[in-house]
PDB file of C-alpha atoms in Angstrom:
ATOM      1  CA  MET A 863      69.824  19.272 -67.016  1.00 53.00           C
ATOM      2  CA  GLU A 864      68.643  22.806 -66.358  1.00 63.00           C
ATOM      3  CA  VAL A 865      70.797  24.358 -69.062  1.00 70.00           C
ATOM      4  CA  HIS A 866      69.582  21.942 -71.748  1.00 70.00           C
ATOM      5  CA  GLY A 867      66.042  21.522 -70.476  1.00 77.00           C
ATOM      6  CA  TYR A 868      66.424  17.754 -70.207  1.00 82.00           C
ATOM      7  CA  ARG A 869      64.154  15.931 -67.782  1.00 79.00           C
ATOM      8  CA  PRO A 870      64.719  12.205 -67.395  1.00 77.00           C
ATOM      9  CA  PRO A 871      61.572  10.072 -67.572  1.00 82.00           C
ATOM     10  CA  GLU A 872      59.657   9.872 -64.313  1.00 79.00           C
ATOM     11  CA  GLN A 873      60.245   6.114 -64.157  1.00 74.00           C
ATOM     12  CA  PHE A 874      64.003   6.729 -64.154  1.00 71.00           C
ATOM     13  CA  ARG A 875      63.806   9.475 -61.511  1.00 72.00           C
ATOM     14  CA  ASP A 876      61.710   7.287 -59.217  1.00 70.00           C
ATOM     15  CA  GLY A 877      64.260   4.496 -59.531  1.00 66.00           C
ATOM     16  CA  LEU A 878      67.177   6.692 -58.489  1.00 68.00           C
ATOM     17  CA  HIS A 879      66.271   6.452 -54.828  1.00 68.00           C
ATOM     18  CA  ALA A 880      65.051   2.864 -54.818  1.00 65.00           C
ATOM     19  CA  THR A 881      67.168   0.454 -52.800  1.00 66.00           C
ATOM     20  CA  ALA A 882      65.866  -2.864 -54.041  1.00 73.00           C
ATOM     21  CA  GLU A 883      67.994  -5.871 -53.240  1.00 79.00           C
ATOM     22  CA  PRO A 884      69.200  -7.795 -56.252  1.00 90.00           C
ATOM     23  CA  ALA A 885      67.663 -11.222 -56.754  1.00 92.00           C
ATOM     24  CA  TRP A 886      69.931 -14.219 -56.263  1.00 95.00           C
ATOM     25  CA  ASP A 887      71.312 -14.995 -59.706  1.00 95.00           C
ATOM     26  CA  ASP A 888      74.286 -16.472 -61.558  1.00 96.00           C
ATOM     27  CA  ARG A 889      76.536 -13.595 -60.497  1.00 96.00           C
ATOM     28  CA  ALA A 890      75.806 -14.208 -56.843  1.00 97.00           C
ATOM     29  CA  ASP A 891      76.225 -17.937 -57.241  1.00 97.00           C
ATOM     30  CA  ARG A 892      79.579 -17.421 -58.972  1.00 97.00           C
ATOM     31  CA  LEU A 893      80.767 -15.107 -56.189  1.00 97.00           C
ATOM     32  CA  ARG A 894      79.696 -17.645 -53.592  1.00 98.00           C
ATOM     33  CA  GLY A 895      81.582 -20.403 -55.425  1.00 98.00           C
ATOM     34  CA  LEU A 896      84.648 -18.209 -55.782  1.00 97.00           C
ATOM     35  CA  LEU A 897      84.618 -17.400 -52.080  1.00 98.00           C
ATOM     36  CA  LEU A 898      84.345 -21.018 -51.021  1.00 98.00           C
ATOM     37  CA  ASP A 899      86.956 -22.346 -53.459  1.00 97.00           C
ATOM     38  CA  THR A 900      90.232 -22.562 -51.524  1.00 95.00           C
ATOM     39  CA  ALA A 901      92.134 -22.991 -54.810  1.00 96.00           C
ATOM     40  CA  GLU A 902      91.040 -19.544 -56.031  1.00 96.00           C
ATOM     41  CA  ASP A 903      93.279 -16.495 -55.783  1.00 95.00           C
ATOM     42  CA  LEU A 904      93.034 -14.903 -52.318  1.00 94.00           C
ATOM     43  CA  GLU A 905      92.538 -11.440 -53.776  1.00 95.00           C
ATOM     44  CA  PHE A 906      89.482 -12.622 -55.715  1.00 96.00           C
ATOM     45  CA  ARG A 907      88.123 -14.360 -52.637  1.00 97.00           C
ATOM     46  CA  CYS A 908      88.540 -11.152 -50.633  1.00 96.00           C
ATOM     47  CA  LYS A 909      86.660  -9.199 -53.312  1.00 97.00           C
ATOM     48  CA  ALA A 910      83.847 -11.750 -53.089  1.00 97.00           C
ATOM     49  CA  ILE A 911      83.615 -11.090 -49.336  1.00 98.00           C
ATOM     50  CA  THR A 912      82.779  -7.447 -49.954  1.00 96.00           C
ATOM     51  CA  GLU A 913      80.412  -8.108 -52.867  1.00 96.00           C
ATOM     52  CA  LEU A 914      78.256 -10.952 -51.490  1.00 96.00           C
ATOM     53  CA  PRO A 915      76.414  -8.848 -48.879  1.00 96.00           C
ATOM     54  CA  HIS A 916      74.628  -7.052 -51.733  1.00 95.00           C
ATOM     55  CA  TRP A 917      72.496 -10.185 -51.846  1.00 95.00           C
ATOM     56  CA  ARG A 918      70.734 -10.628 -48.513  1.00 93.00           C
ATOM     57  CA  HIS A 919      70.303 -14.293 -49.192  1.00 96.00           C
ATOM     58  CA  PRO A 920      70.826 -17.284 -46.892  1.00 97.00           C
ATOM     59  CA  ALA A 921      73.334 -18.869 -49.296  1.00 97.00           C
ATOM     60  CA  ALA A 922      75.563 -15.786 -49.153  1.00 97.00           C
ATOM     61  CA  PHE A 923      75.278 -15.626 -45.368  1.00 97.00           C
ATOM     62  CA  GLU A 924      76.158 -19.309 -44.972  1.00 97.00           C
ATOM     63  CA  ALA A 925      79.157 -18.930 -47.296  1.00 98.00           C
ATOM     64  CA  LEU A 926      80.460 -16.045 -45.211  1.00 98.00           C
ATOM     65  CA  LEU A 927      79.992 -18.070 -42.028  1.00 97.00           C
ATOM     66  CA  GLN A 928      81.904 -20.928 -43.605  1.00 97.00           C
ATOM     67  CA  VAL A 929      84.896 -18.770 -44.572  1.00 98.00           C
ATOM     68  CA  ALA A 930      84.867 -17.226 -41.105  1.00 97.00           C
ATOM     69  CA  GLN A 931      86.345 -20.587 -40.045  1.00 96.00           C
ATOM     70  CA  ASP A 932      89.071 -20.518 -42.733  1.00 96.00           C
ATOM     71  CA  ASP A 933      92.190 -19.530 -40.766  1.00 95.00           C
ATOM     72  CA  GLU A 934      94.123 -18.275 -43.787  1.00 94.00           C
ATOM     73  CA  LEU A 935      91.296 -16.059 -45.012  1.00 96.00           C
ATOM     74  CA  VAL A 936      90.525 -14.801 -41.513  1.00 97.00           C
ATOM     75  CA  ASP A 937      94.179 -13.787 -41.074  1.00 96.00           C
ATOM     76  CA  ILE A 938      94.003 -11.760 -44.274  1.00 95.00           C
ATOM     77  CA  ALA A 939      90.433 -10.450 -44.251  1.00 97.00           C
ATOM     78  CA  GLY A 940      88.782 -11.334 -40.946  1.00 97.00           C
ATOM     79  CA  ASP A 941      87.581  -7.775 -40.427  1.00 97.00           C
ATOM     80  CA  GLN A 942      86.038  -7.730 -43.918  1.00 97.00           C
ATOM     81  CA  ILE A 943      84.276 -11.002 -43.198  1.00 98.00           C
ATOM     82  CA  GLY A 944      82.915  -9.474 -39.997  1.00 97.00           C
ATOM     83  CA  MET A 945      81.691  -6.351 -41.789  1.00 97.00           C
ATOM     84  CA  ALA A 946      80.061  -8.526 -44.435  1.00 97.00           C
ATOM     85  CA  LEU A 947      78.327 -10.645 -41.798  1.00 97.00           C
ATOM     86  CA  ALA A 948      77.137  -7.518 -39.983  1.00 96.00           C
ATOM     87  CA  ALA A 949      75.188  -6.582 -43.110  1.00 96.00           C
ATOM     88  CA  TYR A 950      72.909  -9.533 -42.327  1.00 96.00           C
ATOM     89  CA  GLU A 951      71.935  -8.281 -38.869  1.00 93.00           C
ATOM     90  CA  GLY A 952      68.163  -8.437 -38.633  1.00 92.00           C
ATOM     91  CA  ALA A 953      67.759 -10.905 -41.494  1.00 94.00           C
ATOM     92  CA  PRO A 954      65.356 -13.706 -40.520  1.00 95.00           C
ATOM     93  CA  PHE A 955      67.949 -16.381 -41.317  1.00 95.00           C
ATOM     94  CA  ALA A 956      70.685 -14.670 -39.259  1.00 94.00           C
ATOM     95  CA  THR A 957      68.957 -14.487 -35.892  1.00 91.00           C
ATOM     96  CA  ASP A 958      71.679 -16.409 -34.050  1.00 89.00           C
ATOM     97  CA  LEU A 959      74.608 -14.394 -35.457  1.00 91.00           C
ATOM     98  CA  ALA A 960      75.508 -12.850 -32.102  1.00 88.00           C
ATOM     99  CA  ASN A 961      75.737 -16.315 -30.520  1.00 90.00           C
ATOM    100  CA  ARG A 962      77.972 -17.873 -33.172  1.00 93.00           C
ATOM    101  CA  ASP A 963      81.499 -18.905 -32.300  1.00 94.00           C
ATOM    102  CA  LEU A 964      83.512 -16.573 -34.541  1.00 96.00           C
ATOM    103  CA  PRO A 965      87.186 -15.573 -34.477  1.00 97.00           C
ATOM    104  CA  SER A 966      87.985 -12.332 -32.661  1.00 96.00           C
ATOM    105  CA  PHE A 967      89.190 -10.635 -35.863  1.00 96.00           C
ATOM    106  CA  VAL A 968      85.782 -11.350 -37.447  1.00 97.00           C
ATOM    107  CA  ARG A 969      84.009  -9.996 -34.344  1.00 96.00           C
ATOM    108  CA  LEU A 970      86.172  -6.880 -34.581  1.00 96.00           C
ATOM    109  CA  GLY A 971      84.925  -6.294 -38.122  1.00 96.00           C
ATOM    110  CA  MET A 972      81.326  -6.818 -37.031  1.00 95.00           C
ATOM    111  CA  GLY A 973      81.775  -4.194 -34.334  1.00 93.00           C
ATOM    112  CA  ALA A 974      83.359  -1.732 -36.751  1.00 92.00           C
ATOM    113  CA  ALA A 975      80.379  -2.067 -39.100  1.00 87.00           C
ATOM    114  CA  GLN A 976      77.884  -0.985 -36.468  1.00 76.00           C
TER     115      GLN A 976
END
């Protein structure tokens, strides 16, 4: 930038440090559906676990809670589920997270995220 004298527009520079949450959209809904579909490839479902927390939305949170009871997925990615759930700490719809009955592997992931 300094060598060429280029200065990005102020609007762009201001947006570099913004941390706005994405609005719930078709992408999020597709990820949620992929995560909950037990017929889907496990690798894709695991990827959805790590992507859904970008949307701090009740539907994403509920989907993660639901798969936290899926024994096969918990065996493979319980810690990832826990880390994903930990991203919702403090959200108004996740107030009872600490009191939920969750597998120990999920709790381990929640602890690692903090």
